[in-house]
PDB file of C-alpha atoms in Angstrom:
ATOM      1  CA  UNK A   1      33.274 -64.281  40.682  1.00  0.00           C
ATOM      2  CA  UNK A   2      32.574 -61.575  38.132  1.00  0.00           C
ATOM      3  CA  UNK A   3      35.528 -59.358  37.978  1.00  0.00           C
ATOM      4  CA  UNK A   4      34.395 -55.351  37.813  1.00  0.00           C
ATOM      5  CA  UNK A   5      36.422 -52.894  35.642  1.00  0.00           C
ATOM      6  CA  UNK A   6      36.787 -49.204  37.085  1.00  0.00           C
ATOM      7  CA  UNK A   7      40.499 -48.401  35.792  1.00  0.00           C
ATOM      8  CA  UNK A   8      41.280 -47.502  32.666  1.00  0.00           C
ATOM      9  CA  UNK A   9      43.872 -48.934  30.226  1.00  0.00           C
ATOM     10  CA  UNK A  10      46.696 -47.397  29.911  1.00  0.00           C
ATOM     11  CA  UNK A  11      49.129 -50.515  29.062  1.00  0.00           C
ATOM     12  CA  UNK A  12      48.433 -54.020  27.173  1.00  0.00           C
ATOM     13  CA  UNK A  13      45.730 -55.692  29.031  1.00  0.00           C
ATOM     14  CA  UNK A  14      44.061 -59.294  27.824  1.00  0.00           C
ATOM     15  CA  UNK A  15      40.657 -60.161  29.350  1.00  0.00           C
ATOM     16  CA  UNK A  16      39.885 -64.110  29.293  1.00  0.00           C
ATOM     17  CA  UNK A  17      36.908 -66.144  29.574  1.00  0.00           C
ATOM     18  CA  UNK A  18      36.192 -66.824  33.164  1.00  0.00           C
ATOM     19  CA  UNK A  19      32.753 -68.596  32.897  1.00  0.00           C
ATOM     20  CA  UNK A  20      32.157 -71.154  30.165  1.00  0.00           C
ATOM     21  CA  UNK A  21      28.397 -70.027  30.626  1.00  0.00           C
ATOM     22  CA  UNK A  22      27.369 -67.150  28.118  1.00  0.00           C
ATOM     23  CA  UNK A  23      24.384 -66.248  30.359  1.00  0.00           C
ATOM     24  CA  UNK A  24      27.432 -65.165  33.514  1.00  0.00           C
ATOM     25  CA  UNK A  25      28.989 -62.118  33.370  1.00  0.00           C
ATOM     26  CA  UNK A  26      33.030 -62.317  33.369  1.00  0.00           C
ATOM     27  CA  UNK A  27      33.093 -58.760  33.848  1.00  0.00           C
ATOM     28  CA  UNK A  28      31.449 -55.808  34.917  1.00  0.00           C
ATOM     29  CA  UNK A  29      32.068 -52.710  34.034  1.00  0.00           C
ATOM     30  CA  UNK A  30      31.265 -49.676  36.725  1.00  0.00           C
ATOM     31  CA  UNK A  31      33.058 -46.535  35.094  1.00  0.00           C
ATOM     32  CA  UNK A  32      33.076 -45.202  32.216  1.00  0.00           C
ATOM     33  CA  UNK A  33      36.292 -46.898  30.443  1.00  0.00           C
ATOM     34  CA  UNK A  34      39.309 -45.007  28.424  1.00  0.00           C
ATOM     35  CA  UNK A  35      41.746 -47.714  26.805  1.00  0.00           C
ATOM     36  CA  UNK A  36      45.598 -45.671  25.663  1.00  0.00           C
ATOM     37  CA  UNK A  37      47.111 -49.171  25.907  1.00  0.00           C
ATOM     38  CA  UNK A  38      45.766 -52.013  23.779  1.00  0.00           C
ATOM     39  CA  UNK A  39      43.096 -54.057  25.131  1.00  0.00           C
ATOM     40  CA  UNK A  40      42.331 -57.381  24.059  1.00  0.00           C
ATOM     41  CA  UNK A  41      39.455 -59.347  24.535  1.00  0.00           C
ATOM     42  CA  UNK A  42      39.909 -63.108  23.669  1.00  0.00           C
ATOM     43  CA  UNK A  43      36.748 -65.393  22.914  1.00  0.00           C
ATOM     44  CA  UNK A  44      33.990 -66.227  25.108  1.00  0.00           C
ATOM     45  CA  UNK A  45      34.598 -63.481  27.340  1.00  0.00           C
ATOM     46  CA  UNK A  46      31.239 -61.760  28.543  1.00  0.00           C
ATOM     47  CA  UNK A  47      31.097 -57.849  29.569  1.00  0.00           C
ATOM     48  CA  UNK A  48      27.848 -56.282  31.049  1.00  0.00           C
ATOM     49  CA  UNK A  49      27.905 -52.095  31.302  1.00  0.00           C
ATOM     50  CA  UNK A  50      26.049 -50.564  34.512  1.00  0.00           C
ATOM     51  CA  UNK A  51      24.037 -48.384  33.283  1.00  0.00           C
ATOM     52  CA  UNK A  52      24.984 -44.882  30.792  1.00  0.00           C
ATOM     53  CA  UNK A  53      28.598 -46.436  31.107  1.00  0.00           C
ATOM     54  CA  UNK A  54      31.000 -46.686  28.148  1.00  0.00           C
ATOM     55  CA  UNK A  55      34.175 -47.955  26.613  1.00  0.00           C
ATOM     56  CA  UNK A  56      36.107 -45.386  24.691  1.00  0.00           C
ATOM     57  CA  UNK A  57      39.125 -46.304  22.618  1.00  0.00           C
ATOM     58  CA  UNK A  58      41.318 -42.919  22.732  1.00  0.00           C
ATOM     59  CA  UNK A  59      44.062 -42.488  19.856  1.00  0.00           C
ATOM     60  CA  UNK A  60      46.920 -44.153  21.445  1.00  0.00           C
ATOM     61  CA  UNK A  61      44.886 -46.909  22.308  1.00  0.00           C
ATOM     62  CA  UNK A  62      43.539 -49.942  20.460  1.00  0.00           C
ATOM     63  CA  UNK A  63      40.638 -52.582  20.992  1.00  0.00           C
ATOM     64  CA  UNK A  64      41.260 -55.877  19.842  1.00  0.00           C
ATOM     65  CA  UNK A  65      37.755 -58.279  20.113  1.00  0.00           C
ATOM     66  CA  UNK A  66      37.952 -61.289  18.040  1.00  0.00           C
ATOM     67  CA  UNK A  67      35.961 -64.358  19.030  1.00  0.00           C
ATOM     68  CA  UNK A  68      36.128 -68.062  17.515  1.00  0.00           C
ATOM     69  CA  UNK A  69      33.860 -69.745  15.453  1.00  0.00           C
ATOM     70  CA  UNK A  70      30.456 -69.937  17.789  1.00  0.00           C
ATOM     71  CA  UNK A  71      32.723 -68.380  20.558  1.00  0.00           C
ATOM     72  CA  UNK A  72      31.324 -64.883  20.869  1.00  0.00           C
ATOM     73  CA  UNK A  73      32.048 -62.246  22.352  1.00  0.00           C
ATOM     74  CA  UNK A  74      29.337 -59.885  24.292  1.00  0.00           C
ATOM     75  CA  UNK A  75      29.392 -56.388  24.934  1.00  0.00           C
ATOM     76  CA  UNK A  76      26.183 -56.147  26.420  1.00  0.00           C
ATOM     77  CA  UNK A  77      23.888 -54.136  29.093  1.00  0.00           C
ATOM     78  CA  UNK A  78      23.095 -55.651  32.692  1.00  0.00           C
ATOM     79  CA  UNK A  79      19.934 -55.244  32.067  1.00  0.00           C
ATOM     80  CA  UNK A  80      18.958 -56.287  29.064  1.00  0.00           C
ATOM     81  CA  UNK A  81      16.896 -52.459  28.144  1.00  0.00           C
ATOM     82  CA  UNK A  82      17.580 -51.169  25.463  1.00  0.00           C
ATOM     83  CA  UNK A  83      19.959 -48.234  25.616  1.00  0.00           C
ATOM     84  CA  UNK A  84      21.114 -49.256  29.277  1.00  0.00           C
ATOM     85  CA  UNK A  85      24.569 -48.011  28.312  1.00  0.00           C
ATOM     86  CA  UNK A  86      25.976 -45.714  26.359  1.00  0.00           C
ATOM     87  CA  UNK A  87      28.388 -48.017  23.791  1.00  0.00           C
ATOM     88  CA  UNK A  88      31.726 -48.754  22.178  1.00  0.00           C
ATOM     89  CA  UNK A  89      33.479 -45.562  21.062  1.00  0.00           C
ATOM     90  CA  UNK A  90      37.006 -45.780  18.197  1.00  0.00           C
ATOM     91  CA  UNK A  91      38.997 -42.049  18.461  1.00  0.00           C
ATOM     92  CA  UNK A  92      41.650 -44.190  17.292  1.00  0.00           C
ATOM     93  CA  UNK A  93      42.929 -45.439  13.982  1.00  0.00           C
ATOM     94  CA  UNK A  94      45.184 -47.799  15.096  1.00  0.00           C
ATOM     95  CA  UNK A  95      45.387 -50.805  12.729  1.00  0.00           C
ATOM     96  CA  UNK A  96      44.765 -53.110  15.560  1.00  0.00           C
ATOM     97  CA  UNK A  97      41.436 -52.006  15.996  1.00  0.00           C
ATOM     98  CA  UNK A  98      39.045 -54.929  15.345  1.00  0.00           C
ATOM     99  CA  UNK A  99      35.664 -56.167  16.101  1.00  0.00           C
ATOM    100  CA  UNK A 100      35.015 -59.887  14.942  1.00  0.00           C
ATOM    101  CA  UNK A 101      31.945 -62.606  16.168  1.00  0.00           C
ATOM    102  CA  UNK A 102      31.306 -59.756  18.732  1.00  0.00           C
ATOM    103  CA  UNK A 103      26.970 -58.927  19.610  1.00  0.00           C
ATOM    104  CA  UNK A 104      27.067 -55.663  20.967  1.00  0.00           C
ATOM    105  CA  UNK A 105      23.556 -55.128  22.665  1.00  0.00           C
ATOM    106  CA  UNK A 106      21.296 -52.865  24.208  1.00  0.00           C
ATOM    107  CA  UNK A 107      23.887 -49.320  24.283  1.00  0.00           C
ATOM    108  CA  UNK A 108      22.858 -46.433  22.564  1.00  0.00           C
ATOM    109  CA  UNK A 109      21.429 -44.906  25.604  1.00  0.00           C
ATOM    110  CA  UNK A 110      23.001 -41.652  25.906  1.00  0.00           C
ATOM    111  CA  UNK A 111      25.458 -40.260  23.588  1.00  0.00           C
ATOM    112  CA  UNK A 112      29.198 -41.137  23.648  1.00  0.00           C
ATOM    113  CA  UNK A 113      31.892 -38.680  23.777  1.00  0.00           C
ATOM    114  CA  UNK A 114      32.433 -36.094  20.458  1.00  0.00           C
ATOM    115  CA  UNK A 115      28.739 -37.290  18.778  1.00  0.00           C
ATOM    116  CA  UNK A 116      26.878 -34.346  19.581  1.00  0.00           C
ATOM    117  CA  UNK A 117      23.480 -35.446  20.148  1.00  0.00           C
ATOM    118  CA  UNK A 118      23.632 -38.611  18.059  1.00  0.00           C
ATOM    119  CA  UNK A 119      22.914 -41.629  20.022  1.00  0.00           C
ATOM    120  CA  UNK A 120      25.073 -45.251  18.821  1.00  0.00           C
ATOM    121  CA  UNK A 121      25.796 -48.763  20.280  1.00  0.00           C
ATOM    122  CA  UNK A 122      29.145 -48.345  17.939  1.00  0.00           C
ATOM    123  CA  UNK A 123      30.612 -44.783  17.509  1.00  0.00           C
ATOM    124  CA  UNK A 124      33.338 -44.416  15.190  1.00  0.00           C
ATOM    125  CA  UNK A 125      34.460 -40.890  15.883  1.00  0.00           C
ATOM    126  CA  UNK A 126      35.847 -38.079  13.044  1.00  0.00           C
ATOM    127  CA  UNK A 127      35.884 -34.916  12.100  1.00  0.00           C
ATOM    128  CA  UNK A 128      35.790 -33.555   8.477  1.00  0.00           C
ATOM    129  CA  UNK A 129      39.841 -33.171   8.837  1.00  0.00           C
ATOM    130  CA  UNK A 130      40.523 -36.771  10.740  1.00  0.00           C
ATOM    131  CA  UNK A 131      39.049 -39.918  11.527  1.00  0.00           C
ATOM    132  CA  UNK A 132      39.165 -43.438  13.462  1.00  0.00           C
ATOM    133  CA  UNK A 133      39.179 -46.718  11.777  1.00  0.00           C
ATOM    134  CA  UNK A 134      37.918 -50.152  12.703  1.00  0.00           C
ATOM    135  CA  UNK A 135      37.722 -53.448  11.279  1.00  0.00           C
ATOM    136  CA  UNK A 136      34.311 -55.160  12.166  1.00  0.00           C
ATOM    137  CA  UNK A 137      33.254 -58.498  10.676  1.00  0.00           C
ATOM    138  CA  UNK A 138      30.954 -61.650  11.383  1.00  0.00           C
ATOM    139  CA  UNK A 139      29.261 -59.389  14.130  1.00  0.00           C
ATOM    140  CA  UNK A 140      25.880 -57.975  15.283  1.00  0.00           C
ATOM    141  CA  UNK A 141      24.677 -54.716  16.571  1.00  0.00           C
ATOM    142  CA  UNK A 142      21.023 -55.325  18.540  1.00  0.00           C
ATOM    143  CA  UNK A 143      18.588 -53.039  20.518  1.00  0.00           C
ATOM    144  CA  UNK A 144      20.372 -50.119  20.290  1.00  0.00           C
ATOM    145  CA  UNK A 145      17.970 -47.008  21.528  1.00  0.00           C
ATOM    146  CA  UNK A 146      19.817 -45.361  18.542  1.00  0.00           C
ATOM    147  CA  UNK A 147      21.953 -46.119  15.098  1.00  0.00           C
ATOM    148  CA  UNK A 148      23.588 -49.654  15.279  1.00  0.00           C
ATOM    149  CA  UNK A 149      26.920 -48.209  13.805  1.00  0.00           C
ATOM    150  CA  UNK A 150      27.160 -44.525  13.528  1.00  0.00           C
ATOM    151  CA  UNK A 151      30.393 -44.059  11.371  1.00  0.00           C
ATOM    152  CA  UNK A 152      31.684 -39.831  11.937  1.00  0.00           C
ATOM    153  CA  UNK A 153      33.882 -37.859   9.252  1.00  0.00           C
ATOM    154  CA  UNK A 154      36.734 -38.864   7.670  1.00  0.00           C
ATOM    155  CA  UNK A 155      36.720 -42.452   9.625  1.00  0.00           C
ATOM    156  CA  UNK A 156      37.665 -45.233   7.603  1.00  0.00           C
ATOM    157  CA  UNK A 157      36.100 -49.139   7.870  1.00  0.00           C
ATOM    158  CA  UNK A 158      39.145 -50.801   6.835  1.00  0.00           C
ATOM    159  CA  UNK A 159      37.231 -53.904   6.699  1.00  0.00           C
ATOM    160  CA  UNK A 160      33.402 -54.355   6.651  1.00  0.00           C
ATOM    161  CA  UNK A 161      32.055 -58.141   6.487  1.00  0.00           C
ATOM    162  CA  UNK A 162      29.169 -60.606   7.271  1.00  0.00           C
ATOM    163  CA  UNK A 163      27.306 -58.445  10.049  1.00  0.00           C
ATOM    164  CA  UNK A 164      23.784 -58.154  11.186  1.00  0.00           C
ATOM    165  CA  UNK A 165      21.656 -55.399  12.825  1.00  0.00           C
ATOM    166  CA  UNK A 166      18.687 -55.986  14.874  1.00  0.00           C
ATOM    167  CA  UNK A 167      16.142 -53.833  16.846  1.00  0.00           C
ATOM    168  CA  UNK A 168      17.814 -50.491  16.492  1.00  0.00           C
ATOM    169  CA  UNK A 169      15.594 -47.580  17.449  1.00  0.00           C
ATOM    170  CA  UNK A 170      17.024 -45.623  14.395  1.00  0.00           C
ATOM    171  CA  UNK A 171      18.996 -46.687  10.996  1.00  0.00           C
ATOM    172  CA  UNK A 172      20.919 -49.726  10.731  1.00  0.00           C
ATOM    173  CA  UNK A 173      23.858 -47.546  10.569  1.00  0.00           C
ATOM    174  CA  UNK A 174      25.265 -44.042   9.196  1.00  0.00           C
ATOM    175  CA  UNK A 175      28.031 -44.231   7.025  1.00  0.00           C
ATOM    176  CA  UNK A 176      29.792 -40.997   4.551  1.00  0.00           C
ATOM    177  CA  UNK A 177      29.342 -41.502   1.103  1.00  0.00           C
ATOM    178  CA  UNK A 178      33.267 -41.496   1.028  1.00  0.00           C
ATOM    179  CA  UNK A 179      32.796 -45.666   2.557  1.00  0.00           C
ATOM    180  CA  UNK A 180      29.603 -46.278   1.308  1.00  0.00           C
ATOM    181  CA  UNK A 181      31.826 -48.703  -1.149  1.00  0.00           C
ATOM    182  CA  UNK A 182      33.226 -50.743   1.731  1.00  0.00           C
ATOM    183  CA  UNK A 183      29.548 -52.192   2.380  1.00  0.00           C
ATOM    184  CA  UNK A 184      29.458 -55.821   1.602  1.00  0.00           C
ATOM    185  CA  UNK A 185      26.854 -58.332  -0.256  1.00  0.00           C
ATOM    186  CA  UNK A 186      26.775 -60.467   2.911  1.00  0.00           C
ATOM    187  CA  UNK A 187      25.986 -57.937   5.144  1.00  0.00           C
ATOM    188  CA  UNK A 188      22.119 -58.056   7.009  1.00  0.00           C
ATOM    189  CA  UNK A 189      20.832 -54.514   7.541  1.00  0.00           C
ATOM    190  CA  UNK A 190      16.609 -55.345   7.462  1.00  0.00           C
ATOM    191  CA  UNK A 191      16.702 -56.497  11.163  1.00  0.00           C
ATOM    192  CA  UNK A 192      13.481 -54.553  11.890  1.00  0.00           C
ATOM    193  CA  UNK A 193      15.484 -51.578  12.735  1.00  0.00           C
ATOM    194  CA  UNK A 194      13.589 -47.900  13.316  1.00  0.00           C
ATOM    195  CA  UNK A 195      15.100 -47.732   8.926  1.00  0.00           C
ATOM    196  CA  UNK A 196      16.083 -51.196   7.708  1.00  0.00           C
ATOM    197  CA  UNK A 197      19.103 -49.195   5.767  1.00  0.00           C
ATOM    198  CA  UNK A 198      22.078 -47.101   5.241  1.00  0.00           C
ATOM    199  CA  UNK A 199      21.642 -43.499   5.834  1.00  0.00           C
ATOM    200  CA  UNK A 200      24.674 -41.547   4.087  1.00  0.00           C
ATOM    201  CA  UNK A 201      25.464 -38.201   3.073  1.00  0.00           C
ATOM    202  CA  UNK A 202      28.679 -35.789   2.409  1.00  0.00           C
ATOM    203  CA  UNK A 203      31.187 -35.837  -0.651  1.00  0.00           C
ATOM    204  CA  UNK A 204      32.949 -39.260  -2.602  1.00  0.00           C
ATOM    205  CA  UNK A 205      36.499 -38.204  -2.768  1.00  0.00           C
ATOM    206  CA  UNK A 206      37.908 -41.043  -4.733  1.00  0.00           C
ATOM    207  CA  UNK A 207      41.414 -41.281  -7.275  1.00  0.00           C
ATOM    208  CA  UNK A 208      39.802 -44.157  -8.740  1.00  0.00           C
ATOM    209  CA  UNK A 209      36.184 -45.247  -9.532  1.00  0.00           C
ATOM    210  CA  UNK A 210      34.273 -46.634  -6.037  1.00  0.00           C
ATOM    211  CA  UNK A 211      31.534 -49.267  -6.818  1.00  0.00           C
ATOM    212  CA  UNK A 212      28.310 -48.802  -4.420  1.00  0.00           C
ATOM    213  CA  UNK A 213      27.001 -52.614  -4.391  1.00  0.00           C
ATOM    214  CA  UNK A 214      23.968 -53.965  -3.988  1.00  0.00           C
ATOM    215  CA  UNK A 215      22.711 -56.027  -0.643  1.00  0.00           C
ATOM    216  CA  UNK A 216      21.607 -58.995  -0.387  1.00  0.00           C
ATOM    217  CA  UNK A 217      18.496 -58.188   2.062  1.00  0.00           C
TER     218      UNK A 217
END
């Protein structure tokens, strides 16, 4: 049986794979989410949002999602509309956090907490003083009803690898021009996407010379 999640997490909490079928939901989430513990979601495992519900990564807490090989992990809508639910959102810096062979789909219905009006499937939250930062690699972004990746003030992507964006009613993602040199090569961003690109603006704050590189699409 799928197992709903209504509580937030406020210790260490792992969920596993309880279906080896992608199509069945292991869990279901009914309430809006707030992880201060560290939540870790191990390969295979499949979440489906009700709808305009969230997860939300607060400082203390940390979101660990790394799948295996072909062993992906979903973050996805019931129903598969896009911008059923609202999406992931990092307030958290935590070196932990970490988003790898994850397909978030079908969020960026409403927006998440501290975005204003700006509507995300991935929210990494910051102010011009302070940021979040996140790890994301080998993962893909789809039918977002807004930006695939919407990265906020002084947030950081500690790592940024080998990920695609598909469908999304706006850009493939916002980034500041202060991490605009943490975009990879191998990264997709021409997924027919509302702009099959980066939007960027603010200042480039570097000690030592940044590279902006080319893509490969």
């Amino acid at each position: 049986t799928t197992v709903v999640l209504s509580e937030n997490v406020t210790s260490h909490k792992t969920l596993v794979d309880i279906f080896d079928d992608p199509a069945k939901a292991d869990y279901l989430v009914t309430k809006d989410i707030v992880v201060t513990g560290r939540l870790t979601v191990q390969p295979g495992v499949v979440i489906e949002f009700n709808q305009d519900k969230s997860l939300q990564i607060f400082p203390e807490g940390a979101l660990i999602a790394k799948g295996e090989g072909t062993n992906l992990i979903y973050f996805t809508g019931k129903v598969k509309q896009k911008g059923y639910w609202k999406g992931i959102s990092f307030h958290s810096n935590n070196a932990f956090n970490e988003l790898d062979r994850v397909y978030v789909g079908f969020a960026g219905g409403n927006p998440l907490p501290d975005m204003g009006n700006i509507r995300t499937s991935v929210a990494i939250t910051g102010t011009s003083y302070s940021g979040s930062s996140v790890k994301i690699r080998n993962s893909s972004f789809n039918e977002s009803a807004g930006y695939g990746i919407y990265v906020a003030g002084k947030s950081t992507l500690d790592l940024f690898h080998a990920n695609y964006f598909n469908n999304n009613a706006l850009s493939a993602l916002y980034v500041p021009a202060d991490q605009l040199h943490k975009l990879d090569f191998f990264t997709h961003y021409t997924g027919n996407n509302g702009f099959d690109g980066i939007e960027t603006g603010g200042s480039v704050n570097a000690v030592n010379e940044v590279t902006w590189s080319y893509f490969s699409d």
